[in-house]
């Protein structure tokens, strides 16, 4: 017992100094995999959008959105402690000067006509940028014979918008008229957006479960700071690859803590019901704790660093470690009832009776876990190694330390059943009698159930969208799904790397042809469905 305590103390010290946790999901796959190599090449050339938080700024008008994006980006750029780069796609000088060149010819023509019609409106406002100047345009428009000479939009629509804004202001609400929407309400509404985007590269601390939590807290503080009480509220959504992983890890951490407390309480309750002894429950928990310590020692020697998947080996240790101890302690308890107070004989009999079956179970279970080792998915590979070896570590502790604990601890209370079976045994006997008496009907129903189950197995569909694995109520998932609704903002894209501009143009032509082919196929399928529906 003394040797076990000293060895456990040394194991705790060694594990605490040498075992670390790496929460970088990019290292879950072998670094020499083709995907990993392509990812590194992409990061070298286009690093501004890799390992970033995507901030989506949203408000009631494009002008307010852009102003808020500028203020927020200034706040974040000033914080070099938590961020390495802050990038706004819409602040590029080239696109600000030449952005109209990217419009289609017909849309550009419509927009130029709209600007030409709005020229008097813009000129009047620039000369007198006040409320008097704005309402003087109303007066001229109402007195003019041609109602659209001074106001390049529908006059009634403009009056409605101004009236609605005034009513909101009088009722204590904040509202802002968008000049951009007023001037070109029907011409470029499809092209303009009330969203702005900021790519933020945070500093990661992968030794923590939440490596970007400090940076996200800074972003939330900055988002509150840029709010103007005299203006409509600006919403800042945090999403992107890093944001999704943060919310997932935060939810998993909170859920794991709650589940762990609940599991410990539930296991203790089950052990008390099964053992009817606090001493046997204490021996089981001590054995489990000692097994966890030595499993941690093995992990610090074998892999030295746990990832988000391999850390789950501790869960299997708890389940299987408790099972080994339960088998041993129940047999020991039965032997005490049979042999009286002869503790040594009861322990020896329990050891001889349970060892072969427990060793066999550990061996067969470890085969399934060790099968994960050859995979290139490093997280799964390390999980198989740690979980499979931990089976034998927990078994060794159960067969060596647990008998010593039972020898040292006092005897549990004697069960004087007077030949009667306890409640669980009575239930087992009733089930055995029922199944043996109705063997043929049960076999027939089992066969029918198996056939029905096989049919339903082939009806099961696989969802390959990893986004559906995440909590749909988190901020990052909500914002991500909103971006997916628009083709131009959808993050679900593929990236093709080529070596030259010539190859890029060739690939572009190839993909464009594929897109046209897919559209033709979709139209053909749609027309066939329509014809079938009409025929029906």
Short mmCIF file of N, CA, C and O in Angstrom, two decimals, residues 412-500:
data_model
loop_
_atom_site.label_atom_id
_atom_site.label_comp_id
_atom_site.label_asym_id
_atom_site.label_seq_id
_atom_site.Cartn_x
_atom_site.Cartn_y
_atom_site.Cartn_z
N UNK A 412 -17.35 -5.33 5.39
CA UNK A 412 -18.68 -4.74 5.23
C UNK A 412 -19.69 -5.50 6.07
O UNK A 412 -19.43 -6.63 6.50
N UNK A 413 -20.84 -4.91 6.36
CA UNK A 413 -21.84 -5.61 7.19
C UNK A 413 -22.28 -6.92 6.54
O UNK A 413 -22.43 -7.01 5.33
N UNK A 414 -22.51 -7.91 7.39
CA UNK A 414 -22.88 -9.25 6.91
C UNK A 414 -24.34 -9.26 6.47
O UNK A 414 -25.21 -8.70 7.14
N UNK A 415 -24.60 -9.90 5.32
CA UNK A 415 -25.97 -10.03 4.81
C UNK A 415 -26.58 -11.32 5.36
O UNK A 415 -26.19 -12.42 4.96
N UNK A 416 -27.50 -11.21 6.23
CA UNK A 416 -28.19 -12.39 6.76
C UNK A 416 -29.52 -12.54 6.02
O UNK A 416 -30.56 -12.07 6.45
N UNK A 417 -29.45 -13.20 4.84
CA UNK A 417 -30.61 -13.30 3.97
C UNK A 417 -31.48 -14.51 4.29
O UNK A 417 -32.58 -14.63 3.76
N UNK A 418 -30.94 -15.46 5.12
CA UNK A 418 -31.70 -16.65 5.49
C UNK A 418 -32.19 -17.42 4.26
O UNK A 418 -33.34 -17.87 4.19
N UNK A 419 -31.32 -17.56 3.29
CA UNK A 419 -31.66 -18.32 2.10
C UNK A 419 -32.46 -17.57 1.06
O UNK A 419 -32.73 -18.08 -0.03
N UNK A 420 -32.87 -16.31 1.35
CA UNK A 420 -33.64 -15.53 0.39
C UNK A 420 -32.71 -14.78 -0.57
O UNK A 420 -31.55 -14.51 -0.25
N UNK A 421 -33.25 -14.46 -1.72
CA UNK A 421 -32.48 -13.73 -2.72
C UNK A 421 -32.76 -12.22 -2.58
O UNK A 421 -33.90 -11.83 -2.32
N UNK A 422 -31.72 -11.38 -2.76
CA UNK A 422 -31.97 -9.93 -2.75
C UNK A 422 -32.81 -9.51 -3.94
O UNK A 422 -33.05 -10.30 -4.86
N UNK A 423 -33.23 -8.22 -3.94
CA UNK A 423 -34.17 -7.75 -4.95
C UNK A 423 -33.69 -7.93 -6.37
O UNK A 423 -34.43 -8.38 -7.24
N UNK A 424 -32.42 -7.57 -6.65
CA UNK A 424 -31.90 -7.69 -8.00
C UNK A 424 -31.88 -9.14 -8.46
O UNK A 424 -32.18 -9.46 -9.61
N UNK A 425 -31.52 -10.06 -7.56
CA UNK A 425 -31.49 -11.47 -7.91
C UNK A 425 -32.90 -11.98 -8.18
O UNK A 425 -33.12 -12.82 -9.07
N UNK A 426 -33.89 -11.51 -7.44
CA UNK A 426 -35.27 -11.92 -7.68
C UNK A 426 -35.72 -11.48 -9.08
O UNK A 426 -36.39 -12.23 -9.79
N UNK A 427 -35.34 -10.27 -9.46
CA UNK A 427 -35.69 -9.80 -10.80
C UNK A 427 -35.03 -10.65 -11.87
O UNK A 427 -35.65 -11.00 -12.88
N UNK A 428 -33.77 -11.00 -11.66
CA UNK A 428 -33.05 -11.83 -12.61
C UNK A 428 -33.72 -13.19 -12.74
O UNK A 428 -33.86 -13.74 -13.85
N UNK A 429 -34.11 -13.79 -11.61
CA UNK A 429 -34.78 -15.10 -11.66
C UNK A 429 -36.11 -15.01 -12.39
O UNK A 429 -36.48 -15.91 -13.16
N UNK A 430 -36.85 -13.91 -12.16
CA UNK A 430 -38.14 -13.76 -12.86
C UNK A 430 -37.95 -13.62 -14.36
O UNK A 430 -38.70 -14.22 -15.15
N UNK A 431 -36.95 -12.86 -14.78
CA UNK A 431 -36.68 -12.70 -16.21
C UNK A 431 -36.24 -14.03 -16.83
O UNK A 431 -36.65 -14.37 -17.95
N UNK A 432 -35.40 -14.77 -16.12
CA UNK A 432 -34.95 -16.06 -16.64
C UNK A 432 -36.13 -17.03 -16.80
O UNK A 432 -36.24 -17.74 -17.81
N UNK A 433 -37.01 -17.06 -15.83
CA UNK A 433 -38.17 -17.95 -15.91
C UNK A 433 -39.08 -17.55 -17.08
O UNK A 433 -39.58 -18.41 -17.82
N UNK A 434 -39.28 -16.25 -17.27
CA UNK A 434 -40.14 -15.77 -18.34
C UNK A 434 -39.58 -16.14 -19.71
O UNK A 434 -40.30 -16.64 -20.59
N UNK A 435 -38.29 -15.90 -19.93
CA UNK A 435 -37.70 -16.18 -21.24
C UNK A 435 -37.66 -17.67 -21.54
O UNK A 435 -37.87 -18.09 -22.69
N UNK A 436 -37.38 -18.50 -20.54
CA UNK A 436 -37.34 -19.94 -20.78
C UNK A 436 -38.75 -20.50 -21.03
O UNK A 436 -38.93 -21.41 -21.84
N UNK A 437 -39.73 -19.96 -20.36
CA UNK A 437 -41.09 -20.48 -20.51
C UNK A 437 -41.71 -20.07 -21.85
O UNK A 437 -42.49 -20.84 -22.44
N UNK A 438 -41.37 -18.88 -22.35
CA UNK A 438 -41.92 -18.40 -23.62
C UNK A 438 -40.82 -18.27 -24.67
O UNK A 438 -40.71 -17.27 -25.38
N UNK A 439 -39.99 -19.28 -24.78
CA UNK A 439 -38.83 -19.22 -25.67
C UNK A 439 -39.24 -19.10 -27.13
O UNK A 439 -38.70 -18.28 -27.89
N UNK A 440 -40.19 -19.90 -27.59
CA UNK A 440 -40.57 -19.89 -29.01
C UNK A 440 -41.24 -18.58 -29.42
O UNK A 440 -40.86 -17.98 -30.44
N UNK A 441 -42.23 -18.07 -28.68
CA UNK A 441 -42.79 -16.76 -29.08
C UNK A 441 -41.76 -15.63 -29.08
O UNK A 441 -41.77 -14.77 -29.96
N UNK A 442 -40.89 -15.65 -28.08
CA UNK A 442 -39.86 -14.59 -28.02
C UNK A 442 -38.92 -14.69 -29.22
O UNK A 442 -38.53 -13.68 -29.82
N UNK A 443 -38.54 -15.91 -29.61
CA UNK A 443 -37.66 -16.10 -30.76
C UNK A 443 -38.33 -15.61 -32.05
O UNK A 443 -37.70 -14.96 -32.89
N UNK A 444 -39.65 -15.92 -32.19
CA UNK A 444 -40.37 -15.48 -33.39
C UNK A 444 -40.46 -13.95 -33.44
O UNK A 444 -40.21 -13.33 -34.49
N UNK A 445 -40.80 -13.33 -32.33
CA UNK A 445 -40.89 -11.87 -32.29
C UNK A 445 -39.52 -11.22 -32.54
O UNK A 445 -39.42 -10.16 -33.18
N UNK A 446 -38.47 -11.84 -32.04
CA UNK A 446 -37.12 -11.31 -32.28
C UNK A 446 -36.78 -11.36 -33.76
O UNK A 446 -36.18 -10.41 -34.31
N UNK A 447 -37.15 -12.46 -34.44
CA UNK A 447 -36.90 -12.57 -35.87
C UNK A 447 -37.66 -11.51 -36.64
O UNK A 447 -37.11 -10.85 -37.54
N UNK A 448 -38.93 -11.31 -36.31
CA UNK A 448 -39.73 -10.28 -36.98
C UNK A 448 -39.13 -8.89 -36.72
O UNK A 448 -39.01 -8.06 -37.64
N UNK A 449 -38.75 -8.64 -35.48
CA UNK A 449 -38.13 -7.35 -35.16
C UNK A 449 -36.83 -7.13 -35.91
O UNK A 449 -36.54 -6.00 -36.34
N UNK A 450 -36.05 -8.19 -36.11
CA UNK A 450 -34.79 -8.06 -36.84
C UNK A 450 -35.04 -7.71 -38.31
O UNK A 450 -34.34 -6.86 -38.89
N UNK A 451 -36.05 -8.33 -38.91
CA UNK A 451 -36.37 -8.02 -40.31
C UNK A 451 -36.82 -6.57 -40.44
O UNK A 451 -36.41 -5.85 -41.36
N UNK A 452 -37.69 -6.13 -39.53
CA UNK A 452 -38.15 -4.74 -39.57
C UNK A 452 -36.97 -3.78 -39.36
O UNK A 452 -36.87 -2.74 -40.03
N UNK A 453 -36.08 -4.14 -38.45
CA UNK A 453 -34.92 -3.27 -38.19
C UNK A 453 -34.02 -3.17 -39.41
O UNK A 453 -33.50 -2.09 -39.72
N UNK A 454 -33.83 -4.30 -40.13
CA UNK A 454 -33.00 -4.27 -41.34
C UNK A 454 -33.60 -3.34 -42.38
O UNK A 454 -32.89 -2.59 -43.06
N UNK A 455 -34.93 -3.36 -42.50
CA UNK A 455 -35.59 -2.46 -43.46
C UNK A 455 -35.33 -0.99 -43.10
O UNK A 455 -34.98 -0.18 -43.95
N UNK A 456 -35.48 -0.67 -41.82
CA UNK A 456 -35.31 0.72 -41.41
C UNK A 456 -33.84 1.16 -41.45
O UNK A 456 -33.56 2.35 -41.59
N UNK A 457 -32.92 0.21 -41.33
CA UNK A 457 -31.50 0.56 -41.42
C UNK A 457 -31.19 1.18 -42.78
O UNK A 457 -30.43 2.15 -42.89
N UNK A 458 -31.78 0.64 -43.84
CA UNK A 458 -31.52 1.15 -45.18
C UNK A 458 -32.24 2.47 -45.45
O UNK A 458 -32.00 3.10 -46.48
N UNK A 459 -33.13 2.86 -44.56
CA UNK A 459 -33.81 4.15 -44.70
C UNK A 459 -33.06 5.27 -44.00
O UNK A 459 -33.40 6.44 -44.16
N UNK A 460 -32.03 4.92 -43.24
CA UNK A 460 -31.26 5.93 -42.51
C UNK A 460 -30.40 6.72 -43.48
O UNK A 460 -29.73 6.16 -44.34
N UNK A 461 -30.43 8.02 -43.36
CA UNK A 461 -29.63 8.90 -44.20
C UNK A 461 -28.52 9.55 -43.37
O UNK A 461 -28.70 9.84 -42.20
N UNK A 462 -27.40 9.77 -44.01
CA UNK A 462 -26.25 10.35 -43.33
C UNK A 462 -26.17 11.84 -43.62
O UNK A 462 -26.25 12.26 -44.78
N UNK A 463 -26.03 12.62 -42.57
CA UNK A 463 -25.88 14.07 -42.71
C UNK A 463 -24.40 14.39 -42.63
O UNK A 463 -23.77 14.26 -41.58
N UNK A 464 -23.82 14.84 -43.76
CA UNK A 464 -22.39 15.11 -43.82
C UNK A 464 -22.07 16.58 -43.51
O UNK A 464 -20.91 16.98 -43.64
N UNK A 465 -23.06 17.35 -43.13
CA UNK A 465 -22.82 18.76 -42.83
C UNK A 465 -22.34 18.88 -41.38
O UNK A 465 -23.12 18.68 -40.45
N UNK A 466 -21.06 19.23 -41.15
CA UNK A 466 -20.57 19.32 -39.77
C UNK A 466 -21.21 20.45 -38.98
O UNK A 466 -21.16 20.45 -37.76
N UNK A 467 -21.82 21.41 -39.68
CA UNK A 467 -22.47 22.52 -38.97
C UNK A 467 -23.65 22.03 -38.14
O UNK A 467 -23.96 22.61 -37.10
N UNK A 468 -24.28 20.95 -38.59
CA UNK A 468 -25.44 20.42 -37.86
C UNK A 468 -25.04 19.70 -36.57
O UNK A 468 -25.91 19.31 -35.79
N UNK A 469 -23.74 19.50 -36.36
CA UNK A 469 -23.28 18.89 -35.12
C UNK A 469 -23.18 19.91 -33.99
O UNK A 469 -23.02 19.54 -32.83
N UNK A 470 -23.26 21.18 -34.34
CA UNK A 470 -23.06 22.24 -33.35
C UNK A 470 -24.41 22.73 -32.81
O UNK A 470 -25.46 22.48 -33.40
N UNK A 471 -24.32 23.42 -31.69
CA UNK A 471 -25.52 23.95 -31.05
C UNK A 471 -26.14 25.03 -31.95
O UNK A 471 -25.50 26.05 -32.20
N UNK A 472 -27.36 24.82 -32.46
CA UNK A 472 -27.94 25.81 -33.39
C UNK A 472 -28.30 27.13 -32.73
O UNK A 472 -28.62 28.09 -33.43
N UNK A 473 -28.26 27.21 -31.40
CA UNK A 473 -28.66 28.42 -30.69
C UNK A 473 -27.47 29.33 -30.35
O UNK A 473 -27.67 30.39 -29.75
N UNK A 474 -26.25 28.92 -30.68
CA UNK A 474 -25.09 29.75 -30.39
C UNK A 474 -24.98 30.88 -31.41
O UNK A 474 -25.46 30.77 -32.55
N UNK A 475 -24.32 31.94 -31.00
CA UNK A 475 -24.20 33.13 -31.86
C UNK A 475 -23.48 32.82 -33.16
O UNK A 475 -23.90 33.26 -34.23
N UNK A 476 -22.41 32.05 -33.09
CA UNK A 476 -21.61 31.78 -34.29
C UNK A 476 -22.39 30.98 -35.32
O UNK A 476 -22.29 31.23 -36.52
N UNK A 477 -23.18 30.00 -34.87
CA UNK A 477 -23.95 29.17 -35.80
C UNK A 477 -25.08 29.97 -36.43
O UNK A 477 -25.35 29.86 -37.64
N UNK A 478 -25.75 30.81 -35.64
CA UNK A 478 -26.83 31.65 -36.18
C UNK A 478 -26.29 32.57 -37.27
O UNK A 478 -26.87 32.68 -38.36
N UNK A 479 -25.16 33.24 -37.00
CA UNK A 479 -24.58 34.15 -37.99
C UNK A 479 -24.10 33.38 -39.22
O UNK A 479 -24.26 33.84 -40.36
N UNK A 480 -23.52 32.21 -39.02
CA UNK A 480 -23.02 31.40 -40.13
C UNK A 480 -24.17 31.00 -41.06
O UNK A 480 -24.05 31.09 -42.29
N UNK A 481 -25.28 30.58 -40.48
CA UNK A 481 -26.42 30.18 -41.30
C UNK A 481 -27.03 31.37 -42.03
O UNK A 481 -27.54 31.23 -43.15
N UNK A 482 -27.01 32.55 -41.41
CA UNK A 482 -27.51 33.75 -42.08
C UNK A 482 -26.64 34.07 -43.30
O UNK A 482 -27.16 34.46 -44.35
N UNK A 483 -25.33 33.91 -43.17
CA UNK A 483 -24.44 34.16 -44.31
C UNK A 483 -24.65 33.15 -45.42
O UNK A 483 -24.47 33.47 -46.60
N UNK A 484 -25.03 31.92 -45.07
CA UNK A 484 -25.24 30.89 -46.08
C UNK A 484 -26.47 31.14 -46.93
O UNK A 484 -26.61 30.56 -48.02
N UNK A 485 -27.37 32.01 -46.49
CA UNK A 485 -28.59 32.27 -47.26
C UNK A 485 -28.30 33.04 -48.55
O UNK A 485 -29.08 32.97 -49.50
N UNK A 486 -27.20 33.80 -48.57
CA UNK A 486 -26.83 34.58 -49.75
C UNK A 486 -25.63 33.94 -50.43
O UNK A 486 -24.68 33.55 -49.78
N UNK A 487 -25.71 33.86 -51.75
CA UNK A 487 -24.62 33.23 -52.50
C UNK A 487 -23.31 33.98 -52.34
O UNK A 487 -22.23 33.37 -52.23
N UNK A 488 -23.37 35.31 -52.33
CA UNK A 488 -22.15 36.10 -52.27
C UNK A 488 -21.47 36.07 -50.90
O UNK A 488 -20.29 36.40 -50.78
N UNK A 489 -22.21 35.73 -49.85
CA UNK A 489 -21.63 35.73 -48.50
C UNK A 489 -21.51 34.34 -47.90
O UNK A 489 -21.07 34.21 -46.77
N UNK A 490 -21.89 33.31 -48.64
CA UNK A 490 -21.83 31.95 -48.09
C UNK A 490 -20.39 31.52 -47.84
O UNK A 490 -19.55 31.58 -48.75
N UNK A 491 -20.05 31.08 -46.62
CA UNK A 491 -18.68 30.62 -46.34
C UNK A 491 -18.41 29.22 -46.86
O UNK A 491 -17.26 28.78 -46.83
N UNK A 492 -19.45 28.51 -47.31
CA UNK A 492 -19.27 27.12 -47.75
C UNK A 492 -18.72 27.12 -49.17
O UNK A 492 -19.44 27.02 -50.17
N UNK A 493 -17.42 27.25 -49.29
CA UNK A 493 -16.75 27.31 -50.60
C UNK A 493 -15.58 26.34 -50.63
O UNK A 493 -15.06 25.92 -49.59
N UNK A 494 -15.18 26.01 -51.86
CA UNK A 494 -13.98 25.20 -52.08
C UNK A 494 -12.88 26.09 -52.62
O UNK A 494 -13.14 27.02 -53.39
N UNK A 495 -11.65 25.79 -52.27
CA UNK A 495 -10.50 26.56 -52.74
C UNK A 495 -9.62 25.64 -53.57
O UNK A 495 -9.24 24.55 -53.13
N UNK A 496 -9.29 26.07 -54.79
CA UNK A 496 -8.43 25.31 -55.69
C UNK A 496 -7.12 26.06 -55.85
O UNK A 496 -7.11 27.24 -56.21
N UNK A 497 -6.01 25.40 -55.57
CA UNK A 497 -4.69 26.01 -55.68
C UNK A 497 -4.04 25.59 -56.99
O UNK A 497 -3.98 24.40 -57.32
N UNK A 498 -3.55 26.55 -57.76
CA UNK A 498 -2.82 26.29 -59.01
C UNK A 498 -1.52 27.09 -58.98
O UNK A 498 -1.34 27.97 -58.14
N UNK A 499 -0.62 26.80 -59.92
CA UNK A 499 0.73 27.36 -59.86
C UNK A 499 0.90 28.63 -60.68
O UNK A 499 1.90 29.32 -60.54
N UNK A 500 -0.03 28.92 -61.59
CA UNK A 500 0.16 30.08 -62.46
C UNK A 500 -1.18 30.68 -62.85
O UNK A 500 -2.24 30.06 -62.65
#
